[in-house]
Coordinates of C-alpha atoms in Angstrom, one line a residue:
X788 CA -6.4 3.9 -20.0
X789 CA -6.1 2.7 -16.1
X790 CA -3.4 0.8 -15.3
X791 CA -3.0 -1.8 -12.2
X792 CA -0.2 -3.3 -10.4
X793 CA 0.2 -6.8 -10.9
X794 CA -0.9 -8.2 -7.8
X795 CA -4.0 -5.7 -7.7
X796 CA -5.3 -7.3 -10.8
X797 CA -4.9 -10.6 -10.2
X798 CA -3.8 -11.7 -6.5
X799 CA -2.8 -15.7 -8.0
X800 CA -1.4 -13.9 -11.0
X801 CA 2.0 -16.8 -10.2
X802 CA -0.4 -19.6 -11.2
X803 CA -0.9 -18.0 -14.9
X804 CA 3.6 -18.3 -14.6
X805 CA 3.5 -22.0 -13.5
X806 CA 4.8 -20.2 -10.1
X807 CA 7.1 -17.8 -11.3
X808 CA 7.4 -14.5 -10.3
X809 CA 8.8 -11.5 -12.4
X810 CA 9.3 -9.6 -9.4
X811 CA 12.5 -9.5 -8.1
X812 CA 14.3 -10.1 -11.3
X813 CA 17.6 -8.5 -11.8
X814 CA 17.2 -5.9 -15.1
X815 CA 20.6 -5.8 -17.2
X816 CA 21.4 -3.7 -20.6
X817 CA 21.8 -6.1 -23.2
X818 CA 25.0 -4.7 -25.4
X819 CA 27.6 -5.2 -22.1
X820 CA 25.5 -7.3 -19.6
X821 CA 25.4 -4.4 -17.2
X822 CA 23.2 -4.3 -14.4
X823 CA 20.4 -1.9 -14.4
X824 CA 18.1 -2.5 -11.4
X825 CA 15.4 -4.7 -10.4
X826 CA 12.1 -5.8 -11.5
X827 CA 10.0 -4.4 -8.5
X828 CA 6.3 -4.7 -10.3
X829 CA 4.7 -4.6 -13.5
X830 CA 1.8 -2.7 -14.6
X831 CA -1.1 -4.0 -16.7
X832 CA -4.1 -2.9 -18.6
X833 CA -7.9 -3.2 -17.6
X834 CA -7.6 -6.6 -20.1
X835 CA -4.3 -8.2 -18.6
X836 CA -1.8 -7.3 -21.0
X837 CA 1.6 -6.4 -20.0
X838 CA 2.3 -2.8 -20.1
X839 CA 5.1 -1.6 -18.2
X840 CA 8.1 -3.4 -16.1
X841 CA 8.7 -0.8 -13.1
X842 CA 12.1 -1.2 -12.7
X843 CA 13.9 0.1 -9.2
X844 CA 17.5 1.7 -10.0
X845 CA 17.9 1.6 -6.1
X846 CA 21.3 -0.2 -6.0
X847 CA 23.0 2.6 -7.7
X848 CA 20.7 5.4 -7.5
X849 CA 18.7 5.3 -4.5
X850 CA 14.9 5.5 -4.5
X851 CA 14.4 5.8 -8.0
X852 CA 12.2 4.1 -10.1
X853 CA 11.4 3.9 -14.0
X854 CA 8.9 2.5 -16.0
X855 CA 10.3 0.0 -18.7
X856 CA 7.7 -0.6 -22.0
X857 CA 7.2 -4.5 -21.8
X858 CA 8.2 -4.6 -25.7
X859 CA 11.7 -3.2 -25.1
X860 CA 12.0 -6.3 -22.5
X861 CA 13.1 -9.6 -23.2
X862 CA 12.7 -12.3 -19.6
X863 CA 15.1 -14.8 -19.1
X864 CA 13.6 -17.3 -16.2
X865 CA 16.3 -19.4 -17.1
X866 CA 19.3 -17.0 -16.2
X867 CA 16.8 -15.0 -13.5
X868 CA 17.3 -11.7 -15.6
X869 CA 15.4 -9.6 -18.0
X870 CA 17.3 -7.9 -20.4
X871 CA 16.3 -4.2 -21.2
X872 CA 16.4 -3.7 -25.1
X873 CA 18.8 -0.7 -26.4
X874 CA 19.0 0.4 -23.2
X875 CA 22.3 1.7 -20.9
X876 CA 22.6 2.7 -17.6
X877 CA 23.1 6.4 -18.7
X878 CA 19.4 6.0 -20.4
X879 CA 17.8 4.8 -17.3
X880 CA 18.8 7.4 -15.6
X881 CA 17.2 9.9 -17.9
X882 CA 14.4 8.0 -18.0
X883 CA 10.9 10.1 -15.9
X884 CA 11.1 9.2 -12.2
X885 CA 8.1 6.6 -11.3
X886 CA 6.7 6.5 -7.8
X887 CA 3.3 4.9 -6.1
X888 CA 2.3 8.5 -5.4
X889 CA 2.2 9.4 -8.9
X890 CA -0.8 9.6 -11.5
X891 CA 0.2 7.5 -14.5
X892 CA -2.1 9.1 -17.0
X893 CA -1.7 9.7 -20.7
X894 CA 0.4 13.1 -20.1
X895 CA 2.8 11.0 -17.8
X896 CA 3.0 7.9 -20.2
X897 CA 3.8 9.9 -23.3
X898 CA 6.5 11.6 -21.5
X899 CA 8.1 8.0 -20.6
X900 CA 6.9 6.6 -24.4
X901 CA 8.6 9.5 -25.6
X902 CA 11.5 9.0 -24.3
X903 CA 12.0 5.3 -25.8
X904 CA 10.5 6.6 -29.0
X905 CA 13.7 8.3 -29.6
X906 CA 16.1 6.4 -31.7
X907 CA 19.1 6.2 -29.2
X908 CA 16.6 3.6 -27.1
X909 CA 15.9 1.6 -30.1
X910 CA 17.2 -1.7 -30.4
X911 CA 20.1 -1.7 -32.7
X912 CA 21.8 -5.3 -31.9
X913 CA 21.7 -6.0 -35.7
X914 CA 22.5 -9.9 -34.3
X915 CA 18.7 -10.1 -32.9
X916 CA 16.8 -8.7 -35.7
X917 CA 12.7 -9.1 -34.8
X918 CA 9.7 -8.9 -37.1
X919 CA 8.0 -6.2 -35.3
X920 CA 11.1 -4.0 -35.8
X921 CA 10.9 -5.1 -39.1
X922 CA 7.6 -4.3 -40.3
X923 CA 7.5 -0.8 -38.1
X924 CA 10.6 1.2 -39.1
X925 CA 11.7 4.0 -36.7
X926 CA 11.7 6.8 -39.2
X927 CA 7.8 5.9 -39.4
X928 CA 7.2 6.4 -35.6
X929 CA 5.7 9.6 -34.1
X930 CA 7.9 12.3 -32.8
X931 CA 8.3 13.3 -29.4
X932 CA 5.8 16.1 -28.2
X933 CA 7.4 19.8 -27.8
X934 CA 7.9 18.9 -23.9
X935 CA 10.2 16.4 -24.6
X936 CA 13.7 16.9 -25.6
X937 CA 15.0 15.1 -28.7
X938 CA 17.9 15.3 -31.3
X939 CA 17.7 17.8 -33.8
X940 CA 19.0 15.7 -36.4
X941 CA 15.9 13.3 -35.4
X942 CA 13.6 15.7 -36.3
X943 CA 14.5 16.7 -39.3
X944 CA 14.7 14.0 -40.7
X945 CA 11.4 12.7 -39.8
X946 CA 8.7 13.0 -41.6
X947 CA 5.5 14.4 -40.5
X948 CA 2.9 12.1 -38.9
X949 CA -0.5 13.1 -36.7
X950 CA 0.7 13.7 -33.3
X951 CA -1.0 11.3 -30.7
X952 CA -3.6 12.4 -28.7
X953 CA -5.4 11.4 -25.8
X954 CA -8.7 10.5 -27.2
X955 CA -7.7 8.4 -30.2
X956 CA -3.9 6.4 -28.7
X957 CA -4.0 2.7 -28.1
X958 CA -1.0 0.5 -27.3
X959 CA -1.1 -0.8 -30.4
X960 CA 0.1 2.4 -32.0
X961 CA 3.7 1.5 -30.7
X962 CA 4.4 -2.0 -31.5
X963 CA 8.1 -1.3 -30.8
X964 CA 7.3 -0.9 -27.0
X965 CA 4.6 -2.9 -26.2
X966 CA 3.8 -5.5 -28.8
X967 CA 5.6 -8.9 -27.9
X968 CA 7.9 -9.7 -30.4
X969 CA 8.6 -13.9 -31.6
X970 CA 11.7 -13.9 -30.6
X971 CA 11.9 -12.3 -27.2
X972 CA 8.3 -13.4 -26.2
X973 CA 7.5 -17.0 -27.3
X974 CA 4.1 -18.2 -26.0
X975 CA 1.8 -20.5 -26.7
X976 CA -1.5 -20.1 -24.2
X977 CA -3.3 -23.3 -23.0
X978 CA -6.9 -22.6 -22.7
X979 CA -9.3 -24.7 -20.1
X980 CA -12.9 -24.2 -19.2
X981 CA -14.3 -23.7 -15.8
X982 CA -17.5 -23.9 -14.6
X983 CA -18.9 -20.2 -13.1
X984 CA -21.5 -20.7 -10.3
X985 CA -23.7 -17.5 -10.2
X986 CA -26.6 -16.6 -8.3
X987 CA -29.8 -15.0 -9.8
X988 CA -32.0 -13.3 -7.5
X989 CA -36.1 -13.8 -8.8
X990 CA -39.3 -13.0 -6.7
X991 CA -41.3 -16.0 -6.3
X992 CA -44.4 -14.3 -4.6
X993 CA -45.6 -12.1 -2.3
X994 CA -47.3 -12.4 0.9
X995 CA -49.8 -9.5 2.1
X996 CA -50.8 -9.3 5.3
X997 CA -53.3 -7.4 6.5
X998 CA -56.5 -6.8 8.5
X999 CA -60.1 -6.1 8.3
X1000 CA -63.2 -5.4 10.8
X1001 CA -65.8 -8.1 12.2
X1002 CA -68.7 -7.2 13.6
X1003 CA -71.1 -9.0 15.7
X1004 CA -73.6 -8.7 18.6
X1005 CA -72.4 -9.1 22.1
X1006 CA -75.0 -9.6 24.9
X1007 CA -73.8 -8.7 28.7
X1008 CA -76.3 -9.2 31.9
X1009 CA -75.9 -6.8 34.5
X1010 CA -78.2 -7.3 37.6
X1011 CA -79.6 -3.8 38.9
X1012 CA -81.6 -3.2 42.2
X1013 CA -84.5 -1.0 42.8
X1014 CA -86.1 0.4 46.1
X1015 CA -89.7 0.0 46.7
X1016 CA -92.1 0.5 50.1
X1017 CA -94.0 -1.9 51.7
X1018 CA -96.5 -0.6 54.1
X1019 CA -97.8 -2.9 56.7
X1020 CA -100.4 -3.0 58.8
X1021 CA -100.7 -5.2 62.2
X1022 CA -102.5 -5.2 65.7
X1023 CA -100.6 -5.0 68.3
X1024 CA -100.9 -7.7 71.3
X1025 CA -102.3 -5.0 73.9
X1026 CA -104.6 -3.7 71.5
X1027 CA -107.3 -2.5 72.9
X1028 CA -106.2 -2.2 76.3
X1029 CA -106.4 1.5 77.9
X1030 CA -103.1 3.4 78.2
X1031 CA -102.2 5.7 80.6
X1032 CA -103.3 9.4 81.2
X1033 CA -100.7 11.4 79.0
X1034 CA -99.1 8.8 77.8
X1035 CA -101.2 9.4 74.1
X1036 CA -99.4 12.1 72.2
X1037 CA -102.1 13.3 69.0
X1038 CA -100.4 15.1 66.7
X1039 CA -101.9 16.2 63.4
X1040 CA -99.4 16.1 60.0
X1041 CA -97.2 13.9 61.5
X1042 CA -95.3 12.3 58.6
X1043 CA -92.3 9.4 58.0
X1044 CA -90.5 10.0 54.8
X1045 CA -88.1 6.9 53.3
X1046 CA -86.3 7.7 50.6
X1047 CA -86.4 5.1 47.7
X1048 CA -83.1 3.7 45.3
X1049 CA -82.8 2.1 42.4
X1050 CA -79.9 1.0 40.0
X1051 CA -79.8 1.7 36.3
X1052 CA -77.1 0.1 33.6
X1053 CA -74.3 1.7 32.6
X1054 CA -73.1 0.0 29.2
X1055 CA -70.8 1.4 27.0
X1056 CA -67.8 0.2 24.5
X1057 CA -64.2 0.2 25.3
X1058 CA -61.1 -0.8 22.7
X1059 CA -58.2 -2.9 24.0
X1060 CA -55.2 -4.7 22.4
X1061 CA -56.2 -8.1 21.9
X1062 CA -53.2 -9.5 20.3
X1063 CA -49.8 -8.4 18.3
X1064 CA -49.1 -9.8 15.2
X1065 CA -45.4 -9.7 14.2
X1066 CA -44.4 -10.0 9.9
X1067 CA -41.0 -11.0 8.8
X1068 CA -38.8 -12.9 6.8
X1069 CA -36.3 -16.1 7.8
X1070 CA -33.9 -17.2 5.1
X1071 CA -33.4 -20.8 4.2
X1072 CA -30.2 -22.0 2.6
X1073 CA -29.8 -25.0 0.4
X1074 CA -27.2 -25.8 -2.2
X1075 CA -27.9 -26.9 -5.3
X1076 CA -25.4 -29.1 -7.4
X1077 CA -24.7 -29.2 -11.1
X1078 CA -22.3 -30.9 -13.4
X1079 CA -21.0 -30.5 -16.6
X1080 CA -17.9 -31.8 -19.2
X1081 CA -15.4 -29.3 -19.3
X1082 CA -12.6 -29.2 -21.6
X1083 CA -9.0 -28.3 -21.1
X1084 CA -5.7 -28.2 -23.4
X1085 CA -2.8 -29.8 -22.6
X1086 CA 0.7 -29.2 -24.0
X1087 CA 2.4 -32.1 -26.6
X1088 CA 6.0 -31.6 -27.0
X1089 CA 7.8 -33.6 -30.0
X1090 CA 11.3 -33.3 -29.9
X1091 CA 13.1 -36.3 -29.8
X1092 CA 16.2 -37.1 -28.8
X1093 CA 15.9 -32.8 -27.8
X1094 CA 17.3 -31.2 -24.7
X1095 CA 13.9 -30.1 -23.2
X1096 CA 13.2 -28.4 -20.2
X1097 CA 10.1 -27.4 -18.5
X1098 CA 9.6 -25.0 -15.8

């Protein structure tokens, strides 16, 4: 069973209190109006309920701090105080230390439920008699484990019950310290209803992109040159006039070479980027509005002519 500090569970947990706040509130025994300590937080269950009342003996014994079962409590915001049932300030001192360092786990609760469990913590103000005392005797209550010590005279005259264990103990096992007792802890909830905006995420498609190859025909002109020889015969102007002694050289196998060119295409394919295509996602925001008739309770009081106050 996890337990959370008050604030940790519920940060606005002074709006459930009409603004009040338990912290701070001066703890007094309720035989001789003593003071105890102070309220410095409380401790709750994974559900909400009151558990504990950590309770800070600092004034007169410095630094320490117990834990107080919420049934042994009784909250005056009238008079600022809560008043520790069947408690003294000798008790509280006995009671296991508490600090923000420690591990409040079964093994250290039932050491501190223990304690209370013994009859010298029970409430005996016969003036301020209260139905869950009344329907759960303390002869009927579990006896302390071996670890903790108790009156002799307490356990022999108890009778033997199932020791609790870890596995099967729930709060409601000791009424006497945690249930909320008419007298001490009148309430009457008021209940209202809210309207709870969620979000549900659902897929509404899905968008492929991908790609595939197109072929076609492409047609490139390339203009090419090529060498060829022209042989040309002419008569000259003087032809057939005499030329001079020596002057005509006869060779035989005299011959003029020219060497002939030509161009020839070179095609071939070459890949290149052509364009990028970038995918991704933008997110649109809208708001959608909704009404609906929600109910709430509100208090009646009828008592005329009655001194009433509301806080």
């Amino acid at each position: 069973m996890v337990l959370y500090k008050l604030a940790d569970f519920d940060p606005n947990y002074q709006d459930s209190f009409q603004g009040n706040d338990i912290k701070g509130l001066g703890v007094y025994t309720e035989r001789n109006d003593e003071k105890i300590g102070t309220v410095n937080d409380v401790l709750v269950d994974d559900e909400g309920h009151f558990r504990y009342l950590i309770v800070d003996l600092g004034f007169w014994i410095f630094g320490k701090k117990v834990l107080l079962p919420v049934g042994r409590s009784r909250i005056d915001y009238g008079a600022g105080r809560v008043y520790a049932i069947g408690m003294t300030r000798d008790q509280a001192e006995n009671l296991p230390e508490f600090n923000d360092r420690l591990a409040v786990d079964y093994d250290y609760e039932e050491r501190v439920r223990g304690v209370y469990r013994n009859p010298s913590y029970a409430n005996t103000n016969v003036d301020r008699p209260t139905s869950l005392e009344a329907s759960t005797p303390l002869e009927s209550r579990t006896p302390l484990e071996a670890s903790t010590p108790l009156d002799t005279s307490y356990q022999t005259t108890t009778p033997a019950t199932p020791t609790y264990t870890r596995d099967t103990y729930n709060y409601e096992q000791d009424p006497t310290l945690f249930g909320l007792n008419e007298q001490d802890h009148q309430t009457l909830r008021l209940y209202e209803e809210r309207l709870i905006a969620n979000k549900r995420r659902r897929k509404t498609g899905e968008v492929a992109v991908g790609k595939h190859v197109e072929t076609e025909t492409a047609r490139v002109a390339v203009p090419v040159e090529r060498e060829r020889v022209v042989i040309e015969r002419v008569t000259p102007a003087d032809a057939g006039a005499a030329v001079a002694p020596g002057t005509a050289d006869f060779r035989e196998g005299e011959v003029a070479r020219v060497e002939l060119h030509e161009e020839t295409p070179d095609i071939r394919k070459e890949a290149f980027v052509r364009e990028e295509v970038r995918v991704q996602k933008v997110v649109e925001h809208d708001t959608v509005e909704a009404q609906e008739k929600i109910r709430r309770e509100e208090l009646d009081v009828n008592a005329p002519g009655l001194p009433i106050e509301e806080r």
